Amino acid sequence: MDKTKTKGNTILARLFSATPGQARDTGMAMVLICLLLAYWGARPRMVLLAIVLLLVTMVWPQVFRPLAGLWF
């Protein structure tokens, strides 16, 4: 049995195993969720958050890799 892999290492490996496409898709899903909350939740500040998330998704989608690892 290989004891070099610890539970902490496998969790981190899983979090960062998402592909760039999956990270981009996760960012776009976050934008959609913010826009839906802004529309149905009557929270206009969520539109600003959606714009910021959209810019981050377009410029640096790898930010969403840990979340995409959980999502997918």
Coordinates of C-alpha atoms in Angstrom, one line a residue:
M1 CA 0.0 0.0 0.0
D2 CA 1.4 3.4 -1.0
K3 CA 1.4 5.7 2.1
T4 CA 2.9 8.7 0.2
K5 CA -0.6 9.9 -0.6
T6 CA -2.3 11.4 2.4
K7 CA -5.9 12.5 2.6
G8 CA -4.9 16.2 2.5
N9 CA -3.0 15.7 -0.7
T10 CA -5.8 13.9 -2.5
I11 CA -8.3 16.6 -1.5
L12 CA -6.0 19.3 -2.9
A13 CA -5.3 17.3 -6.0
R14 CA -9.1 16.9 -6.5
L15 CA -9.7 20.6 -6.0
F16 CA -7.1 21.6 -8.6
S17 CA -7.9 18.8 -11.1
A18 CA -10.4 20.9 -13.1
T19 CA -9.6 21.8 -16.7
P20 CA -9.5 25.4 -17.9
G21 CA -12.8 24.9 -19.7
Q22 CA -14.4 23.6 -16.5
A23 CA -13.0 26.6 -14.6
R24 CA -14.4 29.0 -17.2
D25 CA -17.8 27.2 -17.2
T26 CA -17.9 27.5 -13.4
G27 CA -17.2 31.2 -13.6
M28 CA -20.0 31.7 -16.1
A29 CA -22.4 29.7 -13.8
M30 CA -21.5 32.0 -10.9
V31 CA -22.3 35.0 -13.2
L32 CA -25.7 33.5 -14.1
I33 CA -26.5 32.8 -10.4
C34 CA -25.7 36.4 -9.5
L35 CA -27.9 37.7 -12.3
L36 CA -30.7 35.4 -11.3
L37 CA -30.4 36.6 -7.7
A38 CA -30.4 40.2 -8.8
Y39 CA -33.5 39.7 -10.9
W40 CA -35.7 37.5 -8.6
G41 CA -34.2 38.6 -5.3
A42 CA -34.5 42.3 -6.0
R43 CA -30.8 42.8 -5.2
P44 CA -29.3 45.3 -7.6
R45 CA -25.8 45.0 -6.1
M46 CA -25.6 41.4 -7.4
V47 CA -25.4 42.9 -11.0
L48 CA -22.2 44.6 -10.0
L49 CA -20.8 41.4 -8.6
A50 CA -21.9 39.6 -11.8
I51 CA -20.0 42.1 -13.9
V52 CA -16.9 41.7 -11.8
L53 CA -17.2 37.9 -12.0
L54 CA -17.6 38.1 -15.7
L55 CA -14.4 40.2 -16.1
V56 CA -12.5 37.7 -13.9
T57 CA -13.8 34.8 -15.9
M58 CA -12.7 36.5 -19.1
V59 CA -9.3 37.5 -17.9
W60 CA -8.2 34.9 -15.4
P61 CA -10.6 31.8 -15.3
Q62 CA -8.1 29.7 -13.3
V63 CA -9.3 31.5 -10.2
F64 CA -12.4 29.2 -10.3
R65 CA -10.4 25.9 -10.5
P66 CA -10.9 24.9 -6.8
L67 CA -14.7 25.6 -7.1
A68 CA -14.8 23.8 -10.4
G69 CA -13.1 20.8 -8.8
L70 CA -15.9 20.7 -6.3
W71 CA -18.6 21.4 -8.9
F72 CA -17.6 18.8 -11.4

